[in-house]
Amino acid sequence: PDECWPRARQLLDDLIRKFLDENDARCKPQPFCVTPLFMSLARANVDNKAQKALDVIRQLEAVGFVHNLVSYNALLNALSTERGDKQMKGEAFKLALSTFKLLRSGSLGFDADSITYNSMLHCGMLVPLDEGRIKVMKRILQICRDEGKANSIVLSTAKRLIGSPELFAGGDVDLAAAEWKSKRRK
């Protein structure tokens, strides 16, 4: 896995160079090639994933790349795996949160799905416990429930990651209502 990220990054650089230098439209980056790039970043044992992801995003925007939901979800997944120091985790969470807000804005022509919420719960783990991790996780789960995206995978992830009765105490997040709302939307 450690050699996949640099190799995937080099392939993207080569693809963009060919697209720009040779005007080869077949080499314009597409989501089906960018998604594996973010997946390789998620698996890579590297720090500062937010900066690496931002570098890729800027490079892609410069050539008119348009994300789809799958590539955004792959980005969120990559950010959730940041293992650097507190500052790097904070940067990864900020980028994840801005991506999440963009996906929920309705401006893209598609909306966040249960995979988005599942990834955001993982991103919530980047927030230190003493800086409100539980509150962040509750909020993500509440929004997920309210939007009818709380399927069994999301709820299982929430239970596994948080492992705290605090999350579900006091009726803050009604799991039965979340599951019902999700099934009703289908």
mmCIF file of C-alpha atoms in Angstrom:
data_model
loop_
_atom_site.group_PDB
_atom_site.id
_atom_site.type_symbol
_atom_site.label_atom_id
_atom_site.label_comp_id
_atom_site.label_asym_id
_atom_site.label_seq_id
_atom_site.Cartn_x
_atom_site.Cartn_y
_atom_site.Cartn_z
ATOM 1 C CA PRO A 1 0.000 0.000 0.000
ATOM 2 C CA ASP A 2 2.796 2.475 0.753
ATOM 3 C CA GLU A 3 4.041 2.430 -2.826
ATOM 4 C CA CYS A 4 0.529 2.786 -4.283
ATOM 5 C CA TRP A 5 0.055 6.436 -3.323
ATOM 6 C CA PRO A 6 3.242 7.777 -4.969
ATOM 7 C CA ARG A 7 2.581 5.642 -8.035
ATOM 8 C CA ALA A 8 -1.058 6.782 -8.296
ATOM 9 C CA ARG A 9 0.062 10.389 -7.849
ATOM 10 C CA GLN A 10 2.632 10.001 -10.623
ATOM 11 C CA LEU A 11 0.024 8.476 -12.929
ATOM 12 C CA LEU A 12 -2.264 11.468 -12.360
ATOM 13 C CA ASP A 13 0.617 13.865 -13.075
ATOM 14 C CA ASP A 14 1.402 11.973 -16.292
ATOM 15 C CA LEU A 15 -2.264 11.960 -17.310
ATOM 16 C CA ILE A 16 -2.626 15.695 -16.781
ATOM 17 C CA ARG A 17 0.636 16.439 -18.550
ATOM 18 C CA LYS A 18 -0.506 14.451 -21.577
ATOM 19 C CA PHE A 19 -3.898 16.157 -21.484
ATOM 20 C CA LEU A 20 -2.345 19.638 -21.388
ATOM 21 C CA ASP A 21 0.794 19.190 -23.504
ATOM 22 C CA GLU A 22 -0.667 16.998 -26.215
ATOM 23 C CA ASN A 23 -4.264 18.248 -26.068
ATOM 24 C CA ASP A 24 -5.357 14.635 -25.710
ATOM 25 C CA ALA A 25 -8.968 14.826 -24.487
ATOM 26 C CA ARG A 26 -8.869 11.107 -23.674
ATOM 27 C CA CYS A 27 -6.450 11.971 -20.851
ATOM 28 C CA LYS A 28 -8.672 14.500 -19.095
ATOM 29 C CA PRO A 29 -9.008 13.200 -15.523
ATOM 30 C CA GLN A 30 -12.317 11.499 -14.802
ATOM 31 C CA PRO A 31 -13.803 10.350 -11.500
ATOM 32 C CA PHE A 32 -13.068 6.707 -12.323
ATOM 33 C CA CYS A 33 -9.336 7.477 -12.231
ATOM 34 C CA VAL A 34 -9.401 9.993 -9.372
ATOM 35 C CA THR A 35 -11.365 7.805 -6.964
ATOM 36 C CA PRO A 36 -8.608 5.136 -6.835
ATOM 37 C CA LEU A 37 -6.082 7.931 -6.267
ATOM 38 C CA PHE A 38 -7.915 9.020 -3.109
ATOM 39 C CA MET A 39 -8.350 5.370 -2.112
ATOM 40 C CA SER A 40 -4.576 4.883 -2.360
ATOM 41 C CA LEU A 41 -4.069 7.987 -0.211
ATOM 42 C CA ALA A 42 -6.420 6.480 2.384
ATOM 43 C CA ARG A 43 -4.288 3.327 2.525
ATOM 44 C CA ALA A 44 -0.932 5.115 2.474
ATOM 45 C CA ASN A 45 1.103 5.391 5.636
ATOM 46 C CA VAL A 46 1.726 9.124 5.199
ATOM 47 C CA ASP A 47 0.981 12.209 7.231
ATOM 48 C CA ASN A 48 -0.566 15.484 6.135
ATOM 49 C CA LYS A 49 -3.234 13.899 3.970
ATOM 50 C CA ALA A 50 -5.274 17.106 3.881
ATOM 51 C CA GLN A 51 -2.437 18.971 2.176
ATOM 52 C CA LYS A 52 -1.845 16.100 -0.230
ATOM 53 C CA ALA A 53 -5.566 15.990 -1.040
ATOM 54 C CA LEU A 54 -5.717 19.778 -1.494
ATOM 55 C CA ASP A 55 -2.765 19.624 -3.889
ATOM 56 C CA VAL A 56 -4.622 17.029 -5.965
ATOM 57 C CA ILE A 57 -7.896 19.002 -5.842
ATOM 58 C CA ARG A 58 -6.188 22.202 -7.021
ATOM 59 C CA GLN A 59 -4.415 20.350 -9.812
ATOM 60 C CA LEU A 60 -7.699 18.772 -10.905
ATOM 61 C CA GLU A 61 -9.620 22.052 -10.757
ATOM 62 C CA ALA A 62 -6.997 23.649 -12.990
ATOM 63 C CA VAL A 63 -7.915 21.211 -15.774
ATOM 64 C CA GLY A 64 -11.694 21.424 -15.289
ATOM 65 C CA PHE A 65 -12.213 18.184 -13.400
ATOM 66 C CA VAL A 66 -15.728 17.655 -12.057
ATOM 67 C CA HIS A 67 -16.143 15.387 -9.028
ATOM 68 C CA ASN A 68 -18.963 12.954 -8.620
ATOM 69 C CA LEU A 69 -20.341 11.594 -5.361
ATOM 70 C CA VAL A 70 -18.016 8.579 -5.447
ATOM 71 C CA SER A 71 -14.884 10.717 -5.777
ATOM 72 C CA TYR A 72 -16.046 13.015 -2.961
ATOM 73 C CA ASN A 73 -16.720 9.998 -0.751
ATOM 74 C CA ALA A 74 -13.256 8.610 -1.566
ATOM 75 C CA LEU A 75 -11.790 11.987 -0.576
ATOM 76 C CA LEU A 76 -13.636 11.896 2.765
ATOM 77 C CA ASN A 77 -12.428 8.351 3.344
ATOM 78 C CA ALA A 78 -8.820 9.396 2.684
ATOM 79 C CA LEU A 79 -9.107 12.332 5.079
ATOM 80 C CA SER A 80 -10.545 10.116 7.804
ATOM 81 C CA THR A 81 -7.315 8.095 7.842
ATOM 82 C CA GLU A 82 -4.994 10.972 8.826
ATOM 83 C CA ARG A 83 -2.548 9.671 11.423
ATOM 84 C CA GLY A 84 -0.384 12.763 11.838
ATOM 85 C CA ASP A 85 -0.256 15.154 14.765
ATOM 86 C CA LYS A 86 -3.169 17.153 16.185
ATOM 87 C CA GLN A 87 -2.698 19.977 13.669
ATOM 88 C CA MET A 88 -2.718 17.592 10.682
ATOM 89 C CA LYS A 89 -5.828 15.879 12.002
ATOM 90 C CA GLY A 90 -7.441 19.288 12.457
ATOM 91 C CA GLU A 91 -6.655 20.247 8.858
ATOM 92 C CA ALA A 92 -8.025 16.927 7.614
ATOM 93 C CA PHE A 93 -11.231 17.455 9.593
ATOM 94 C CA LYS A 94 -11.639 21.025 8.294
ATOM 95 C CA LEU A 95 -11.337 19.851 4.686
ATOM 96 C CA ALA A 96 -13.730 16.979 5.375
ATOM 97 C CA LEU A 97 -16.239 19.344 6.961
ATOM 98 C CA SER A 98 -16.110 21.805 4.053
ATOM 99 C CA THR A 99 -16.533 18.895 1.618
ATOM 100 C CA PHE A 100 -19.458 17.594 3.680
ATOM 101 C CA LYS A 101 -21.126 21.033 3.661
ATOM 102 C CA LEU A 102 -20.648 21.270 -0.112
ATOM 103 C CA LEU A 103 -22.241 17.845 -0.599
ATOM 104 C CA ARG A 104 -25.199 18.842 1.560
ATOM 105 C CA SER A 105 -25.660 22.238 -0.116
ATOM 106 C CA GLY A 106 -27.573 20.857 -3.087
ATOM 107 C CA SER A 107 -25.403 22.841 -5.497
ATOM 108 C CA LEU A 108 -23.719 19.828 -7.085
ATOM 109 C CA GLY A 109 -26.702 18.064 -8.593
ATOM 110 C CA PHE A 110 -26.335 15.174 -6.154
ATOM 111 C CA ASP A 111 -26.580 14.823 -2.391
ATOM 112 C CA ALA A 112 -24.655 13.189 0.401
ATOM 113 C CA ASP A 113 -25.537 9.524 0.805
ATOM 114 C CA SER A 114 -25.140 6.999 3.613
ATOM 115 C CA ILE A 115 -21.525 6.377 2.535
ATOM 116 C CA THR A 116 -20.848 10.108 2.961
ATOM 117 C CA TYR A 117 -22.247 10.002 6.489
ATOM 118 C CA ASN A 118 -20.342 6.837 7.304
ATOM 119 C CA SER A 119 -17.108 8.521 6.175
ATOM 120 C CA MET A 120 -17.947 11.670 8.135
ATOM 121 C CA LEU A 121 -18.388 9.612 11.295
ATOM 122 C CA HIS A 122 -14.879 8.284 10.695
ATOM 123 C CA CYS A 123 -13.683 11.874 10.126
ATOM 124 C CA GLY A 124 -15.268 12.820 13.451
ATOM 125 C CA MET A 125 -12.680 10.602 15.109
ATOM 126 C CA LEU A 126 -10.081 13.216 14.081
ATOM 127 C CA VAL A 127 -11.561 15.614 16.648
ATOM 128 C CA PRO A 128 -9.888 15.196 20.047
ATOM 129 C CA LEU A 129 -12.171 13.886 22.791
ATOM 130 C CA ASP A 130 -11.520 16.931 24.945
ATOM 131 C CA GLU A 131 -12.472 19.239 22.060
ATOM 132 C CA GLY A 132 -15.937 17.864 21.467
ATOM 133 C CA ARG A 133 -15.639 14.619 19.505
ATOM 134 C CA ILE A 134 -18.856 13.226 20.994
ATOM 135 C CA LYS A 135 -20.747 16.443 20.194
ATOM 136 C CA VAL A 136 -19.469 16.396 16.592
ATOM 137 C CA MET A 137 -20.399 12.748 16.168
ATOM 138 C CA LYS A 138 -23.877 13.339 17.597
ATOM 139 C CA ARG A 139 -24.425 16.206 15.176
ATOM 140 C CA ILE A 140 -23.336 14.157 12.167
ATOM 141 C CA LEU A 141 -25.639 11.337 13.206
ATOM 142 C CA GLN A 142 -28.544 13.734 13.846
ATOM 143 C CA ILE A 143 -28.210 15.269 10.383
ATOM 144 C CA CYS A 144 -27.960 11.795 8.885
ATOM 145 C CA ARG A 145 -31.131 10.748 10.705
ATOM 146 C CA ASP A 146 -32.991 13.904 9.710
ATOM 147 C CA GLU A 147 -32.080 13.418 6.056
ATOM 148 C CA GLY A 148 -33.186 9.777 6.116
ATOM 149 C CA LYS A 149 -29.731 8.370 5.409
ATOM 150 C CA ALA A 150 -29.218 6.476 8.684
ATOM 151 C CA ASN A 151 -29.066 2.918 7.453
ATOM 152 C CA SER A 152 -27.768 -0.063 9.415
ATOM 153 C CA ILE A 153 -24.181 0.538 8.233
ATOM 154 C CA VAL A 154 -24.137 4.134 9.496
ATOM 155 C CA LEU A 155 -25.706 3.160 12.807
ATOM 156 C CA SER A 156 -23.327 0.243 13.258
ATOM 157 C CA THR A 157 -20.366 2.535 12.548
ATOM 158 C CA ALA A 158 -21.630 5.080 15.071
ATOM 159 C CA LYS A 159 -22.007 2.427 17.761
ATOM 160 C CA ARG A 160 -18.576 0.938 16.992
ATOM 161 C CA LEU A 161 -16.638 4.207 16.782
ATOM 162 C CA ILE A 162 -18.181 5.995 19.685
ATOM 163 C CA GLY A 163 -18.892 3.029 21.893
ATOM 164 C CA SER A 164 -20.383 5.409 24.394
ATOM 165 C CA PRO A 165 -23.881 5.466 25.820
ATOM 166 C CA GLU A 166 -23.491 9.272 25.804
ATOM 167 C CA LEU A 167 -24.213 9.324 22.080
ATOM 168 C CA PHE A 168 -27.608 7.750 22.403
ATOM 169 C CA ALA A 169 -28.508 8.911 25.915
ATOM 170 C CA GLY A 170 -31.253 11.389 26.569
ATOM 171 C CA GLY A 171 -32.964 10.880 23.247
ATOM 172 C CA ASP A 172 -30.427 13.001 21.353
ATOM 173 C CA VAL A 173 -30.356 10.473 18.552
ATOM 174 C CA ASP A 174 -33.307 8.122 18.386
ATOM 175 C CA LEU A 175 -32.004 5.029 16.596
ATOM 176 C CA ALA A 176 -35.424 3.550 15.985
ATOM 177 C CA ALA A 177 -36.588 6.797 14.373
ATOM 178 C CA ALA A 178 -33.401 6.960 12.317
ATOM 179 C CA GLU A 179 -33.854 3.447 10.956
ATOM 180 C CA TRP A 180 -37.552 4.000 10.321
ATOM 181 C CA LYS A 181 -36.923 7.241 8.447
ATOM 182 C CA SER A 182 -34.253 5.570 6.331
ATOM 183 C CA LYS A 183 -36.539 2.667 5.403
ATOM 184 C CA ARG A 184 -39.429 5.039 4.697
ATOM 185 C CA ARG A 185 -37.358 6.933 2.109
ATOM 186 C CA LYS A 186 -36.661 3.775 0.090
#
